[in-house]
Amino acid sequence: MVNKQLDALLTGEKNLIANLSNASALLGEHLNDINWAGFYLWDETDQELVLGPFQGKVACVRIKNGAGVCGAAFKNQETYLVPDVHAFPGHIACDAASESEIVIPITKNGNQIGVLDIDAPIKNRFSEEDKVLLEEFATVLIEHL
C-alpha cells in the first residue's frame, strides 16, 4: 500500500528534493519502531555522501564512500540489512539510540544517486520481508527521479 501511495505522491513531480522529502515522510508515517528514515546523496565533487531529506533526529552530514553502513551499501551497490549496528565494523553512530539499520542504494540508469537509510531503536527490527518491500519502495522512487 505504501508503494502505491509513493507512486501517487510522486507522479508528475520531477524535483529530487521534493520527491525525497515526501518519500522520507511517508516512511516515517508508516513504519513502526524506527527512529530515522531518509537519504544520503552522492556529492561527485567531494566524493562523499551528503545528508539529504529525512525524518528523525539530527544526523551526520557527510559519510565517506565505503564508511559505515551507508558508505558500504553505496560503495558495493547492495542492500545492507544490519540486525545490530554495534556489531558492524566501522559503524558510524549518528544517533546512539539506533540499534539496527537497513540501507538501500539508489541508482538510476547507472547513475549512483545515493542511499535510502532507515534506523531503528531496537535490534533485529528489519526482516527479509522488509528488505524486499523497501527495495520495491526504492524502485518506485527511482522511476520518478
PDB file of C-alpha atoms in Angstrom:
ATOM      1  CA  MET A   1       0.000   0.000   0.000  1.00  0.00           C
ATOM      2  CA  VAL A   2       2.841   2.399   0.851  1.00  0.00           C
ATOM      3  CA  ASN A   3       4.381   1.856  -2.581  1.00  0.00           C
ATOM      4  CA  LYS A   4       1.110   2.845  -4.264  1.00  0.00           C
ATOM      5  CA  GLN A   5       0.945   5.955  -2.075  1.00  0.00           C
ATOM      6  CA  LEU A   6       4.508   6.813  -3.039  1.00  0.00           C
ATOM      7  CA  ASP A   7       3.724   6.431  -6.712  1.00  0.00           C
ATOM      8  CA  ALA A   8       0.693   8.715  -6.374  1.00  0.00           C
ATOM      9  CA  LEU A   9       2.677  11.323  -4.399  1.00  0.00           C
ATOM     10  CA  LEU A  10       5.490  11.474  -6.940  1.00  0.00           C
ATOM     11  CA  THR A  11       3.508  11.293 -10.176  1.00  0.00           C
ATOM     12  CA  GLY A  12       4.071  14.480 -12.139  1.00  0.00           C
ATOM     13  CA  GLU A  13       6.765  15.883  -9.850  1.00  0.00           C
ATOM     14  CA  LYS A  14      10.386  15.852 -11.061  1.00  0.00           C
ATOM     15  CA  ASN A  15      12.094  17.814  -8.274  1.00  0.00           C
ATOM     16  CA  LEU A  16      14.523  15.495  -6.495  1.00  0.00           C
ATOM     17  CA  ILE A  17      14.367  17.212  -3.096  1.00  0.00           C
ATOM     18  CA  ALA A  18      10.567  17.384  -3.094  1.00  0.00           C
ATOM     19  CA  ASN A  19      10.282  13.712  -4.009  1.00  0.00           C
ATOM     20  CA  LEU A  20      12.840  12.542  -1.457  1.00  0.00           C
ATOM     21  CA  SER A  21      11.187  14.682   1.217  1.00  0.00           C
ATOM     22  CA  ASN A  22       7.793  13.132   0.595  1.00  0.00           C
ATOM     23  CA  ALA A  23       9.302   9.641   0.411  1.00  0.00           C
ATOM     24  CA  SER A  24      11.024  10.014   3.792  1.00  0.00           C
ATOM     25  CA  ALA A  25       7.858  11.492   5.338  1.00  0.00           C
ATOM     26  CA  LEU A  26       5.827   8.566   4.024  1.00  0.00           C
ATOM     27  CA  LEU A  27       8.243   6.070   5.556  1.00  0.00           C
ATOM     28  CA  GLY A  28       8.239   7.989   8.838  1.00  0.00           C
ATOM     29  CA  GLU A  29       4.432   7.799   8.946  1.00  0.00           C
ATOM     30  CA  HIS A  30       4.053   4.144   8.014  1.00  0.00           C
ATOM     31  CA  LEU A  31       6.975   2.247   9.538  1.00  0.00           C
ATOM     32  CA  ASN A  32       6.716   1.233  13.171  1.00  0.00           C
ATOM     33  CA  ASP A  33       9.653   1.165  15.549  1.00  0.00           C
ATOM     34  CA  ILE A  34      12.019   3.369  13.557  1.00  0.00           C
ATOM     35  CA  ASN A  35      13.842   6.492  14.678  1.00  0.00           C
ATOM     36  CA  TRP A  36      15.224   7.760  11.351  1.00  0.00           C
ATOM     37  CA  ALA A  37      14.298   7.471   7.672  1.00  0.00           C
ATOM     38  CA  GLY A  38      15.964   9.448   4.936  1.00  0.00           C
ATOM     39  CA  PHE A  39      18.523   9.825   2.235  1.00  0.00           C
ATOM     40  CA  TYR A  40      22.205  10.490   1.764  1.00  0.00           C
ATOM     41  CA  LEU A  41      23.052  11.852  -1.676  1.00  0.00           C
ATOM     42  CA  TRP A  42      26.292  11.380  -3.591  1.00  0.00           C
ATOM     43  CA  ASP A  43      28.328  14.551  -3.957  1.00  0.00           C
ATOM     44  CA  GLU A  44      30.502  13.988  -7.018  1.00  0.00           C
ATOM     45  CA  THR A  45      32.734  16.973  -6.236  1.00  0.00           C
ATOM     46  CA  ASP A  46      33.596  15.945  -2.669  1.00  0.00           C
ATOM     47  CA  GLN A  47      33.285  12.197  -3.339  1.00  0.00           C
ATOM     48  CA  GLU A  48      31.101  11.738  -0.249  1.00  0.00           C
ATOM     49  CA  LEU A  49      27.533  11.004   0.698  1.00  0.00           C
ATOM     50  CA  VAL A  50      25.836  14.165   1.993  1.00  0.00           C
ATOM     51  CA  LEU A  51      22.735  14.352   4.155  1.00  0.00           C
ATOM     52  CA  GLY A  52      19.517  14.766   2.186  1.00  0.00           C
ATOM     53  CA  PRO A  53      15.836  14.888   3.138  1.00  0.00           C
ATOM     54  CA  PHE A  54      14.938  12.856   6.219  1.00  0.00           C
ATOM     55  CA  GLN A  55      12.593  12.319   9.155  1.00  0.00           C
ATOM     56  CA  GLY A  56      14.169  11.952  12.591  1.00  0.00           C
ATOM     57  CA  LYS A  57      16.788  13.478  14.853  1.00  0.00           C
ATOM     58  CA  VAL A  58      19.757  15.440  13.554  1.00  0.00           C
ATOM     59  CA  ALA A  59      22.169  13.271  11.611  1.00  0.00           C
ATOM     60  CA  CYS A  60      25.723  13.006  10.368  1.00  0.00           C
ATOM     61  CA  VAL A  61      26.153  15.385   7.447  1.00  0.00           C
ATOM     62  CA  ARG A  62      28.905  13.645   5.449  1.00  0.00           C
ATOM     63  CA  ILE A  63      29.838   9.998   5.054  1.00  0.00           C
ATOM     64  CA  LYS A  64      32.925   8.831   3.166  1.00  0.00           C
ATOM     65  CA  ASN A  65      32.446   6.309   0.382  1.00  0.00           C
ATOM     66  CA  GLY A  66      32.746   2.880   1.993  1.00  0.00           C
ATOM     67  CA  ALA A  67      32.448   4.163   5.588  1.00  0.00           C
ATOM     68  CA  GLY A  68      29.801   2.805   7.929  1.00  0.00           C
ATOM     69  CA  VAL A  69      26.676   1.013   6.758  1.00  0.00           C
ATOM     70  CA  CYS A  70      25.615   3.783   4.360  1.00  0.00           C
ATOM     71  CA  GLY A  71      29.033   4.123   2.768  1.00  0.00           C
ATOM     72  CA  ALA A  72      29.411   0.340   2.413  1.00  0.00           C
ATOM     73  CA  ALA A  73      25.974  -0.061   0.805  1.00  0.00           C
ATOM     74  CA  PHE A  74      26.742   2.791  -1.596  1.00  0.00           C
ATOM     75  CA  LYS A  75      30.220   1.560  -2.491  1.00  0.00           C
ATOM     76  CA  ASN A  76      29.137  -2.055  -3.005  1.00  0.00           C
ATOM     77  CA  GLN A  77      25.758  -1.143  -4.550  1.00  0.00           C
ATOM     78  CA  GLU A  78      23.873  -3.646  -2.440  1.00  0.00           C
ATOM     79  CA  THR A  79      21.299  -3.501   0.327  1.00  0.00           C
ATOM     80  CA  TYR A  80      22.698  -3.866   3.830  1.00  0.00           C
ATOM     81  CA  LEU A  81      20.331  -5.245   6.472  1.00  0.00           C
ATOM     82  CA  VAL A  82      22.126  -4.903   9.812  1.00  0.00           C
ATOM     83  CA  PRO A  83      20.404  -6.529  12.824  1.00  0.00           C
ATOM     84  CA  ASP A  84      22.867  -4.998  15.324  1.00  0.00           C
ATOM     85  CA  VAL A  85      24.699  -1.859  14.217  1.00  0.00           C
ATOM     86  CA  HIS A  86      27.159  -2.158  17.102  1.00  0.00           C
ATOM     87  CA  ALA A  87      28.457  -5.391  15.564  1.00  0.00           C
ATOM     88  CA  PHE A  88      29.013  -3.770  12.153  1.00  0.00           C
ATOM     89  CA  PRO A  89      32.721  -2.952  11.642  1.00  0.00           C
ATOM     90  CA  GLY A  90      33.171   0.803  11.285  1.00  0.00           C
ATOM     91  CA  HIS A  91      29.577   1.677  12.155  1.00  0.00           C
ATOM     92  CA  ILE A  92      29.061   5.452  12.378  1.00  0.00           C
ATOM     93  CA  ALA A  93      26.907   6.286  15.392  1.00  0.00           C
ATOM     94  CA  CYS A  94      24.989   9.397  14.318  1.00  0.00           C
ATOM     95  CA  ASP A  95      22.291   8.574  16.889  1.00  0.00           C
ATOM     96  CA  ALA A  96      23.309   6.500  19.905  1.00  0.00           C
ATOM     97  CA  ALA A  97      19.727   5.211  20.163  1.00  0.00           C
ATOM     98  CA  SER A  98      19.957   3.342  16.840  1.00  0.00           C
ATOM     99  CA  GLU A  99      20.303  -0.427  17.202  1.00  0.00           C
ATOM    100  CA  SER A 100      19.520  -1.799  13.731  1.00  0.00           C
ATOM    101  CA  GLU A 101      19.574  -0.410  10.217  1.00  0.00           C
ATOM    102  CA  ILE A 102      18.745  -1.053   6.581  1.00  0.00           C
ATOM    103  CA  VAL A 103      20.413   0.844   3.741  1.00  0.00           C
ATOM    104  CA  ILE A 104      19.374   0.585   0.095  1.00  0.00           C
ATOM    105  CA  PRO A 105      21.427   2.106  -2.743  1.00  0.00           C
ATOM    106  CA  ILE A 106      19.575   4.443  -5.087  1.00  0.00           C
ATOM    107  CA  THR A 107      20.834   4.183  -8.673  1.00  0.00           C
ATOM    108  CA  LYS A 108      19.157   5.133 -11.934  1.00  0.00           C
ATOM    109  CA  ASN A 109      20.499   4.212 -15.375  1.00  0.00           C
ATOM    110  CA  GLY A 110      23.923   3.510 -13.872  1.00  0.00           C
ATOM    111  CA  ASN A 111      23.995   6.907 -12.137  1.00  0.00           C
ATOM    112  CA  GLN A 112      24.627   6.489  -8.407  1.00  0.00           C
ATOM    113  CA  ILE A 113      22.334   8.947  -6.638  1.00  0.00           C
ATOM    114  CA  GLY A 114      22.771   7.939  -3.003  1.00  0.00           C
ATOM    115  CA  VAL A 115      21.162   5.683  -0.412  1.00  0.00           C
ATOM    116  CA  LEU A 116      17.923   5.244   1.480  1.00  0.00           C
ATOM    117  CA  ASP A 117      18.790   4.788   5.165  1.00  0.00           C
ATOM    118  CA  ILE A 118      16.367   3.628   7.867  1.00  0.00           C
ATOM    119  CA  ASP A 119      17.368   3.209  11.516  1.00  0.00           C
ATOM    120  CA  ALA A 120      15.522   1.583  14.403  1.00  0.00           C
ATOM    121  CA  PRO A 121      15.949   1.848  18.181  1.00  0.00           C
ATOM    122  CA  ILE A 122      15.632  -1.937  18.564  1.00  0.00           C
ATOM    123  CA  LYS A 123      17.853  -4.788  17.410  1.00  0.00           C
ATOM    124  CA  ASN A 124      16.626  -7.062  14.609  1.00  0.00           C
ATOM    125  CA  ARG A 125      13.950  -4.577  13.515  1.00  0.00           C
ATOM    126  CA  PHE A 126      14.257  -5.314   9.800  1.00  0.00           C
ATOM    127  CA  SER A 127      13.352  -8.672   8.247  1.00  0.00           C
ATOM    128  CA  GLU A 128      13.988 -10.149   4.821  1.00  0.00           C
ATOM    129  CA  GLU A 129      10.370  -9.252   4.021  1.00  0.00           C
ATOM    130  CA  ASP A 130      11.082  -5.626   4.991  1.00  0.00           C
ATOM    131  CA  LYS A 131      14.126  -5.735   2.712  1.00  0.00           C
ATOM    132  CA  VAL A 132      12.023  -6.830  -0.264  1.00  0.00           C
ATOM    133  CA  LEU A 133       9.302  -4.239   0.422  1.00  0.00           C
ATOM    134  CA  LEU A 134      11.784  -1.398   0.924  1.00  0.00           C
ATOM    135  CA  GLU A 135      13.713  -2.336  -2.216  1.00  0.00           C
ATOM    136  CA  GLU A 136      10.377  -2.164  -4.069  1.00  0.00           C
ATOM    137  CA  PHE A 137       9.783   1.260  -2.452  1.00  0.00           C
ATOM    138  CA  ALA A 138      13.185   2.374  -3.775  1.00  0.00           C
ATOM    139  CA  THR A 139      12.299   1.059  -7.244  1.00  0.00           C
ATOM    140  CA  VAL A 140       9.090   3.124  -7.286  1.00  0.00           C
ATOM    141  CA  LEU A 141      11.080   6.158  -6.159  1.00  0.00           C
ATOM    142  CA  ILE A 142      13.747   5.650  -8.829  1.00  0.00           C
ATOM    143  CA  GLU A 143      11.084   5.509 -11.554  1.00  0.00           C
ATOM    144  CA  HIS A 144      10.133   9.098 -10.627  1.00  0.00           C
ATOM    145  CA  LEU A 145      13.644  10.553 -10.413  1.00  0.00           C
TER     146      LEU A 145
END
